[in-house]
Amino acid sequence: MPQPEGCLLGAAFHSTYGQEAIDLLPGDHLLFYTDGLVEKPGEDIERGLERLAGRAVKLLGEGGSAMLARTLAALRSENRDDICVLDIHLPGDA
């Protein structure tokens, strides 16, 4: 899905932002995180995003959905920047 238009959230006063909508299904996870979770000096940001996605998929496959945000943050050993992760999980059908 393409990103909506707009600058970095909170980076400037009087900013305007595009809007997008996506339907979340039972079992889906929506992750919000700061750049400290994915960025490494000298590394392309796409590599960090791929690493995060791979780790999240692996953890979910191993049944680690209950503590996904905390586990992803803990996997980042070289804390050069702030790390904040929020996982919104829609429980699956029972």
PDB file of C-alpha atoms in Angstrom:
ATOM      1  CA  MET A   1       0.000   0.000   0.000  1.00  0.00           C
ATOM      2  CA  PRO A   2       1.460   3.405  -0.868  1.00  0.00           C
ATOM      3  CA  GLN A   3       2.199   5.789   1.976  1.00  0.00           C
ATOM      4  CA  PRO A   4      -0.089   8.800   2.385  1.00  0.00           C
ATOM      5  CA  GLU A   5       1.344  12.231   1.596  1.00  0.00           C
ATOM      6  CA  GLY A   6       2.769  14.397   4.387  1.00  0.00           C
ATOM      7  CA  CYS A   7       5.912  15.044   6.362  1.00  0.00           C
ATOM      8  CA  LEU A   8       7.137  13.098   9.374  1.00  0.00           C
ATOM      9  CA  LEU A   9       4.500  13.115  12.097  1.00  0.00           C
ATOM     10  CA  GLY A  10       5.229  15.921  14.561  1.00  0.00           C
ATOM     11  CA  ALA A  11       8.148  17.311  12.532  1.00  0.00           C
ATOM     12  CA  ALA A  12       6.570  20.665  11.681  1.00  0.00           C
ATOM     13  CA  PHE A  13       3.755  22.920  12.826  1.00  0.00           C
ATOM     14  CA  HIS A  14       0.677  23.305  10.630  1.00  0.00           C
ATOM     15  CA  SER A  15       1.391  20.154   8.622  1.00  0.00           C
ATOM     16  CA  THR A  16      -1.267  18.426   6.584  1.00  0.00           C
ATOM     17  CA  TYR A  17      -1.406  14.703   6.095  1.00  0.00           C
ATOM     18  CA  GLY A  18      -2.997  12.382   3.583  1.00  0.00           C
ATOM     19  CA  GLN A  19      -5.280   9.636   4.771  1.00  0.00           C
ATOM     20  CA  GLU A  20      -5.553   5.980   3.904  1.00  0.00           C
ATOM     21  CA  ALA A  21      -7.819   3.250   5.202  1.00  0.00           C
ATOM     22  CA  ILE A  22      -7.177  -0.468   5.530  1.00  0.00           C
ATOM     23  CA  ASP A  23      -9.390  -3.180   6.951  1.00  0.00           C
ATOM     24  CA  LEU A  24      -7.791  -5.267   9.679  1.00  0.00           C
ATOM     25  CA  LEU A  25      -8.945  -8.858   9.943  1.00  0.00           C
ATOM     26  CA  PRO A  26      -9.106 -11.151  12.974  1.00  0.00           C
ATOM     27  CA  GLY A  27      -5.564 -12.250  13.809  1.00  0.00           C
ATOM     28  CA  ASP A  28      -3.904  -9.181  12.229  1.00  0.00           C
ATOM     29  CA  HIS A  29      -1.227  -7.128  13.974  1.00  0.00           C
ATOM     30  CA  LEU A  30      -0.610  -3.436  13.352  1.00  0.00           C
ATOM     31  CA  LEU A  31       2.835  -2.248  14.518  1.00  0.00           C
ATOM     32  CA  PHE A  32       3.746   1.348  15.281  1.00  0.00           C
ATOM     33  CA  TYR A  33       7.407   1.959  16.082  1.00  0.00           C
ATOM     34  CA  THR A  34      10.082   4.611  16.246  1.00  0.00           C
ATOM     35  CA  ASP A  35      13.035   4.661  13.858  1.00  0.00           C
ATOM     36  CA  GLY A  36      15.368   3.346  16.561  1.00  0.00           C
ATOM     37  CA  LEU A  37      13.884  -0.105  16.048  1.00  0.00           C
ATOM     38  CA  VAL A  38      14.946  -0.362  12.408  1.00  0.00           C
ATOM     39  CA  GLU A  39      17.816   2.050  11.723  1.00  0.00           C
ATOM     40  CA  LYS A  40      21.494   1.190  11.889  1.00  0.00           C
ATOM     41  CA  PRO A  41      24.212   3.699  10.964  1.00  0.00           C
ATOM     42  CA  GLY A  42      25.469   3.115   7.425  1.00  0.00           C
ATOM     43  CA  GLU A  43      22.699   0.639   6.570  1.00  0.00           C
ATOM     44  CA  ASP A  44      19.899   1.235   4.079  1.00  0.00           C
ATOM     45  CA  ILE A  45      16.573   1.729   5.884  1.00  0.00           C
ATOM     46  CA  GLU A  46      14.953  -0.889   3.651  1.00  0.00           C
ATOM     47  CA  ARG A  47      17.266  -3.528   5.146  1.00  0.00           C
ATOM     48  CA  GLY A  48      16.135  -2.563   8.651  1.00  0.00           C
ATOM     49  CA  LEU A  49      12.488  -2.739   7.627  1.00  0.00           C
ATOM     50  CA  GLU A  50      13.034  -6.186   6.074  1.00  0.00           C
ATOM     51  CA  ARG A  51      14.764  -7.366   9.251  1.00  0.00           C
ATOM     52  CA  LEU A  52      11.855  -6.140  11.400  1.00  0.00           C
ATOM     53  CA  ALA A  53       9.270  -7.811   9.162  1.00  0.00           C
ATOM     54  CA  GLY A  54      11.198 -11.085   9.182  1.00  0.00           C
ATOM     55  CA  ARG A  55      11.552 -11.097  12.952  1.00  0.00           C
ATOM     56  CA  ALA A  56       7.880 -10.267  13.472  1.00  0.00           C
ATOM     57  CA  VAL A  57       6.729 -13.038  11.120  1.00  0.00           C
ATOM     58  CA  LYS A  58       9.061 -15.536  12.823  1.00  0.00           C
ATOM     59  CA  LEU A  59       7.861 -14.590  16.309  1.00  0.00           C
ATOM     60  CA  LEU A  60       4.215 -14.808  15.275  1.00  0.00           C
ATOM     61  CA  GLY A  61       4.849 -18.200  13.664  1.00  0.00           C
ATOM     62  CA  GLU A  62       6.349 -19.407  16.941  1.00  0.00           C
ATOM     63  CA  GLY A  63       3.273 -18.271  18.869  1.00  0.00           C
ATOM     64  CA  GLY A  64       4.879 -15.114  20.259  1.00  0.00           C
ATOM     65  CA  SER A  65       1.986 -12.745  19.614  1.00  0.00           C
ATOM     66  CA  ALA A  66       1.242 -11.993  23.280  1.00  0.00           C
ATOM     67  CA  MET A  67       4.520 -10.101  23.808  1.00  0.00           C
ATOM     68  CA  LEU A  68       5.363  -9.125  20.223  1.00  0.00           C
ATOM     69  CA  ALA A  69       6.194  -5.450  20.855  1.00  0.00           C
ATOM     70  CA  ARG A  70       8.335  -6.146  23.929  1.00  0.00           C
ATOM     71  CA  THR A  71      10.188  -9.008  22.228  1.00  0.00           C
ATOM     72  CA  LEU A  72      10.941  -6.955  19.090  1.00  0.00           C
ATOM     73  CA  ALA A  73      12.292  -4.091  21.215  1.00  0.00           C
ATOM     74  CA  ALA A  74      14.454  -6.474  23.257  1.00  0.00           C
ATOM     75  CA  LEU A  75      15.997  -7.972  20.116  1.00  0.00           C
ATOM     76  CA  ARG A  76      17.579  -4.609  19.339  1.00  0.00           C
ATOM     77  CA  SER A  77      20.802  -4.940  21.339  1.00  0.00           C
ATOM     78  CA  GLU A  78      22.697  -1.861  20.139  1.00  0.00           C
ATOM     79  CA  ASN A  79      20.449   0.862  21.553  1.00  0.00           C
ATOM     80  CA  ARG A  80      21.787   3.966  19.802  1.00  0.00           C
ATOM     81  CA  ASP A  81      18.379   5.595  19.555  1.00  0.00           C
ATOM     82  CA  ASP A  82      15.006   5.570  21.252  1.00  0.00           C
ATOM     83  CA  ILE A  83      12.918   2.452  20.786  1.00  0.00           C
ATOM     84  CA  CYS A  84       9.174   2.446  21.185  1.00  0.00           C
ATOM     85  CA  VAL A  85       6.891  -0.250  19.802  1.00  0.00           C
ATOM     86  CA  LEU A  86       3.107  -0.520  19.941  1.00  0.00           C
ATOM     87  CA  ASP A  87       1.388  -3.699  18.726  1.00  0.00           C
ATOM     88  CA  ILE A  88      -2.329  -3.547  18.062  1.00  0.00           C
ATOM     89  CA  HIS A  89      -3.608  -7.098  17.710  1.00  0.00           C
ATOM     90  CA  LEU A  90      -7.093  -8.121  16.655  1.00  0.00           C
ATOM     91  CA  PRO A  91      -7.752 -11.501  18.261  1.00  0.00           C
ATOM     92  CA  GLY A  92      -8.651 -14.299  15.871  1.00  0.00           C
ATOM     93  CA  ASP A  93     -11.998 -16.041  15.788  1.00  0.00           C
ATOM     94  CA  ALA A  94     -12.459 -18.358  18.750  1.00  0.00           C
TER      95      ALA A  94
END
